[in-house]
PDB file of C-alpha atoms in Angstrom:
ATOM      1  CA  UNK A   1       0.000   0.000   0.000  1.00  0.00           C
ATOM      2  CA  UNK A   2       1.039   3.471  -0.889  1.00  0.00           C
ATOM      3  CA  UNK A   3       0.266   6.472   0.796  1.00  0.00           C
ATOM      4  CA  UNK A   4       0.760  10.155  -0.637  1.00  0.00           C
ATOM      5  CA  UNK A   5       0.565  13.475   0.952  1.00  0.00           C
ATOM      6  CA  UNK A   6       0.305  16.596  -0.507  1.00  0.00           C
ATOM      7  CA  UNK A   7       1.439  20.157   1.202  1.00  0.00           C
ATOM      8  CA  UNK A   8       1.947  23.895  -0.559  1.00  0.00           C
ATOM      9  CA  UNK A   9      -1.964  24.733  -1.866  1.00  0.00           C
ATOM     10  CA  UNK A  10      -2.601  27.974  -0.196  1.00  0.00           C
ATOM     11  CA  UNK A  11      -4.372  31.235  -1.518  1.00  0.00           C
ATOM     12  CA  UNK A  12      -2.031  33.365  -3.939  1.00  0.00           C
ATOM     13  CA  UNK A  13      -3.262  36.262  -6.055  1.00  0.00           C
ATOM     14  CA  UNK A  14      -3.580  35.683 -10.000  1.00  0.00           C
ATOM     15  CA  UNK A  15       0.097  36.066 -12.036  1.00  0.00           C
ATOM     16  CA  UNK A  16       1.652  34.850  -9.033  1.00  0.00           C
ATOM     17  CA  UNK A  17       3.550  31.357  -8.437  1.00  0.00           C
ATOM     18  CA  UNK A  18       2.909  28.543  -5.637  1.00  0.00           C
ATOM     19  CA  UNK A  19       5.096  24.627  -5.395  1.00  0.00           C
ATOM     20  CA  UNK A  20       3.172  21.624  -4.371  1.00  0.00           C
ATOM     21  CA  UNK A  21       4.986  19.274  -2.863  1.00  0.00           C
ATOM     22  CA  UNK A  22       3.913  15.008  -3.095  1.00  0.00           C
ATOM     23  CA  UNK A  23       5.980  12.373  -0.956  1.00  0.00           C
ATOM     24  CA  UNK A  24       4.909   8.842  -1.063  1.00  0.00           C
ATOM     25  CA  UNK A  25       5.450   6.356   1.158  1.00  0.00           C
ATOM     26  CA  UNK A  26       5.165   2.469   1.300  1.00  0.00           C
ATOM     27  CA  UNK A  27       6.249   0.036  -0.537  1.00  0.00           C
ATOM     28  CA  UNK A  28       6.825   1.233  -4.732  1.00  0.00           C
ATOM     29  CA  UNK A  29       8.603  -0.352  -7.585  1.00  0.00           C
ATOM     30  CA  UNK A  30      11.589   0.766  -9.112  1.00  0.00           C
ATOM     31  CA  UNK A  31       9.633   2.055 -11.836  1.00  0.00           C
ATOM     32  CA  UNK A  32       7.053   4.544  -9.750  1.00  0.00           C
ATOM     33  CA  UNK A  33       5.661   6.993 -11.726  1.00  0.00           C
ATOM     34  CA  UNK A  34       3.846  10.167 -10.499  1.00  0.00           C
ATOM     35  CA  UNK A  35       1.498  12.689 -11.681  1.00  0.00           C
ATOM     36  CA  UNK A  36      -0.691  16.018 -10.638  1.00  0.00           C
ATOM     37  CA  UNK A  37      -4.365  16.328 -11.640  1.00  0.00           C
ATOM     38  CA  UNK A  38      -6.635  18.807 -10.399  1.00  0.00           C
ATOM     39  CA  UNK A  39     -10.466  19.042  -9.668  1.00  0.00           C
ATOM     40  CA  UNK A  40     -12.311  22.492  -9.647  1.00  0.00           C
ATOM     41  CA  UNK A  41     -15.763  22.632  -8.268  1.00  0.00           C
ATOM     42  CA  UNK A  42     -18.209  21.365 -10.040  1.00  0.00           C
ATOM     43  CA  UNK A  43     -16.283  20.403 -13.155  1.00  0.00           C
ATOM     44  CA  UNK A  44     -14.489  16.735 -13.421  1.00  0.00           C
ATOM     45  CA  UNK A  45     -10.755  15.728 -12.618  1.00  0.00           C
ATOM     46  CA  UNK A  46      -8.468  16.871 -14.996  1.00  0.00           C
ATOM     47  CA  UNK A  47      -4.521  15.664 -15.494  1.00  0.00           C
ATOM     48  CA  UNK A  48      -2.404  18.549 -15.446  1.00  0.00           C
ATOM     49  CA  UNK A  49       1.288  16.698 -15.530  1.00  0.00           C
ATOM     50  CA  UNK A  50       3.077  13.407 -14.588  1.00  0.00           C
ATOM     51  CA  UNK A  51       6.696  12.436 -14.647  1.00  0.00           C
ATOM     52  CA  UNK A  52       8.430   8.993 -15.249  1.00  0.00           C
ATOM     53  CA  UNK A  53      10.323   6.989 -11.852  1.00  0.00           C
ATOM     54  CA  UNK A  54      13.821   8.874 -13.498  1.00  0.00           C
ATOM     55  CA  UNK A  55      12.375  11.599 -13.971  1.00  0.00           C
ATOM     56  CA  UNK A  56      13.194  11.321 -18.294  1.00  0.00           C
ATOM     57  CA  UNK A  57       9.745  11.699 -19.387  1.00  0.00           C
ATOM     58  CA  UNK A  58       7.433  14.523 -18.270  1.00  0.00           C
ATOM     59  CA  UNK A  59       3.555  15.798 -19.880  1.00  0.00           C
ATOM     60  CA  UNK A  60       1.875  18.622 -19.587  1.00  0.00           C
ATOM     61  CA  UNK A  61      -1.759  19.440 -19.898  1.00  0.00           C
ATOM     62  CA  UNK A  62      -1.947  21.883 -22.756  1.00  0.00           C
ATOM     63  CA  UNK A  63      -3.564  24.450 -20.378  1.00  0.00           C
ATOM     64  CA  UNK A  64      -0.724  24.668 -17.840  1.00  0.00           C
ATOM     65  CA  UNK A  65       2.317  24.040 -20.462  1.00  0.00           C
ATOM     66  CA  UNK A  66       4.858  26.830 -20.189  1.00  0.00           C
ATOM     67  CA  UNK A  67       3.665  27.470 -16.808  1.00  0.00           C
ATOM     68  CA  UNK A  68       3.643  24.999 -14.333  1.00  0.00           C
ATOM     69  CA  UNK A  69       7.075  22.311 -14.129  1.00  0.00           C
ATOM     70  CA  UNK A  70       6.994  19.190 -12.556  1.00  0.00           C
ATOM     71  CA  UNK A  71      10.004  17.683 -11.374  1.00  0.00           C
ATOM     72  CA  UNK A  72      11.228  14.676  -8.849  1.00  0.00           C
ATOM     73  CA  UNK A  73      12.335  15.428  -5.653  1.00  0.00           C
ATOM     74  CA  UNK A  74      15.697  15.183  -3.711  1.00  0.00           C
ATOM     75  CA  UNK A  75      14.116  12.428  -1.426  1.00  0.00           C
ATOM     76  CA  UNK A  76      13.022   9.126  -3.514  1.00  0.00           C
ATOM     77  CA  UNK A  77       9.355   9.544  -4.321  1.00  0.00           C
ATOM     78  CA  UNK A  78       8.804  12.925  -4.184  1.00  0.00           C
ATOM     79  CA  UNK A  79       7.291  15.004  -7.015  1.00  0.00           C
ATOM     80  CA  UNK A  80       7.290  19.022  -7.296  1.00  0.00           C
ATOM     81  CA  UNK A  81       4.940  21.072  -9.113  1.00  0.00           C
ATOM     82  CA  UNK A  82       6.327  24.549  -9.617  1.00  0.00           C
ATOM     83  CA  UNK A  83       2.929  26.770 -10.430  1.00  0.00           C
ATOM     84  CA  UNK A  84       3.923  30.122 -12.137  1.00  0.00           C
ATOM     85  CA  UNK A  85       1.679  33.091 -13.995  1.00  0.00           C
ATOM     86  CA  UNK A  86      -1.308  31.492 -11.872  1.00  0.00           C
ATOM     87  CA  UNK A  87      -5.004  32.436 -12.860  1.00  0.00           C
ATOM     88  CA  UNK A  88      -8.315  32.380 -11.286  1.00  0.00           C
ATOM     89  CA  UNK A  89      -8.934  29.511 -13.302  1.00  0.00           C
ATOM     90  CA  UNK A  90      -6.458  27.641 -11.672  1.00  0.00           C
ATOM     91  CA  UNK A  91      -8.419  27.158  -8.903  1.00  0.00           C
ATOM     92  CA  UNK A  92      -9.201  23.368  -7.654  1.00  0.00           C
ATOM     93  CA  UNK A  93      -7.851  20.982  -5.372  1.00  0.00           C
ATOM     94  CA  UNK A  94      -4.710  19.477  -6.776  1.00  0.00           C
ATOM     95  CA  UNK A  95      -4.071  15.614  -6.153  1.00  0.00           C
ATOM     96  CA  UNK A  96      -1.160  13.861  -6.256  1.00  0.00           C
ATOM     97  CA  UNK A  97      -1.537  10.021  -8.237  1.00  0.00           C
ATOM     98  CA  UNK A  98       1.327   7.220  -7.902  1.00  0.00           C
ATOM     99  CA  UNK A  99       1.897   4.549 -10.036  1.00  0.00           C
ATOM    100  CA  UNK A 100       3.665   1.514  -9.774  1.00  0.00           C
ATOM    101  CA  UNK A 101       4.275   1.195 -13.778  1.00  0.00           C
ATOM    102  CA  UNK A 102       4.435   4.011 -15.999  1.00  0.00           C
ATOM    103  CA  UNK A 103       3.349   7.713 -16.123  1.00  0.00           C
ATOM    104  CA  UNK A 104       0.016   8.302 -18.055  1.00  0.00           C
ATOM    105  CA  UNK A 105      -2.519  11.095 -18.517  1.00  0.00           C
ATOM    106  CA  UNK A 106      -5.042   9.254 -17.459  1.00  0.00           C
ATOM    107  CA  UNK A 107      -6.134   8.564 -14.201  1.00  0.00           C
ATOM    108  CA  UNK A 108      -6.941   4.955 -14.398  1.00  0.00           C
ATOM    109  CA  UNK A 109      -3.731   4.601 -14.677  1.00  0.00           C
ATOM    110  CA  UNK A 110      -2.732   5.318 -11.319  1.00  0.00           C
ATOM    111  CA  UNK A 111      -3.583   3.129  -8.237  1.00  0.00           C
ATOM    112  CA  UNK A 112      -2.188   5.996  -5.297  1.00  0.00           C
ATOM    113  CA  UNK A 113      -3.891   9.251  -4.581  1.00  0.00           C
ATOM    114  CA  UNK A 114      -3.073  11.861  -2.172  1.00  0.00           C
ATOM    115  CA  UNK A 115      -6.001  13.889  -0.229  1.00  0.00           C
ATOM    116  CA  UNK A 116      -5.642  16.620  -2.077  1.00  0.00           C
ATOM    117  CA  UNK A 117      -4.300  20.156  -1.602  1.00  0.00           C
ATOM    118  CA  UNK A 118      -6.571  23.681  -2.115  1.00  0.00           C
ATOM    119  CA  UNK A 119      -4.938  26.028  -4.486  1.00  0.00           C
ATOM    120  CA  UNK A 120      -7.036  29.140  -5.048  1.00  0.00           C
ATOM    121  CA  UNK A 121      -5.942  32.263  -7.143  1.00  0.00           C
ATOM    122  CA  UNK A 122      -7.396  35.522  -6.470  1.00  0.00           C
ATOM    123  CA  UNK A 123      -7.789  37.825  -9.361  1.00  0.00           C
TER     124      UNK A 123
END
């Protein structure tokens, strides 16, 4: 079992930058692969980036690409996402997925999800 926890979502006004921060813990393969997607009220879960276990591969969601930069962290299973020129609708709770194969953008690909973190922008 796998857990992930998020930490950095806080309230930040619009053109301004936030980092999420993921760490998993628990038993993962060699291979673990991690990912953000994001929910915003009312509207359904949406990838916005993943990254392979070495950190070689990386996708972005067309709407964050240029902006937001997800990278692995110092500590084994970590994952970053640097969140820069922010915008209202940026808004949602940002969750963190593991898996134990390969990065997707899909969510069914992923059998580990954090709690999820707020992020609101402010305009």
């Amino acid at each position: 079992q796998v857990q992930l926890e998020e930490s950095g979502g806080e309230l930040v006004q619009a053109g301004g930058s936030l980092r999420l921060s993921c760490a998993a813990s628990g038993r993962t393969s060699i291979g673990f692969a991690m990912a953000w997607f994001r929910q915003a009220p009312g509207k359904d879960r949406e990838f916005v980036a993943s990254i392979s276990a070495n950190g070689g591969s990386t996708y972005y969601a067309d709407i964050v690409k240029g902006r937001f930069t997800i990278a692995r962290g110092n500590a084994r299973n970590t994952a970053v996402l640097q969140m820069s020129s922010l915008k209202p609708e940026d808004t949602a709770v940002y969750y963190c997925a593991g898996s134990q194969w390969a990065s997707s953008t899909t969510g069914g690909a992923y059998d580990s999800w954090g709690q999820g973190t707020q992020v609101t922008v402010s305009s």
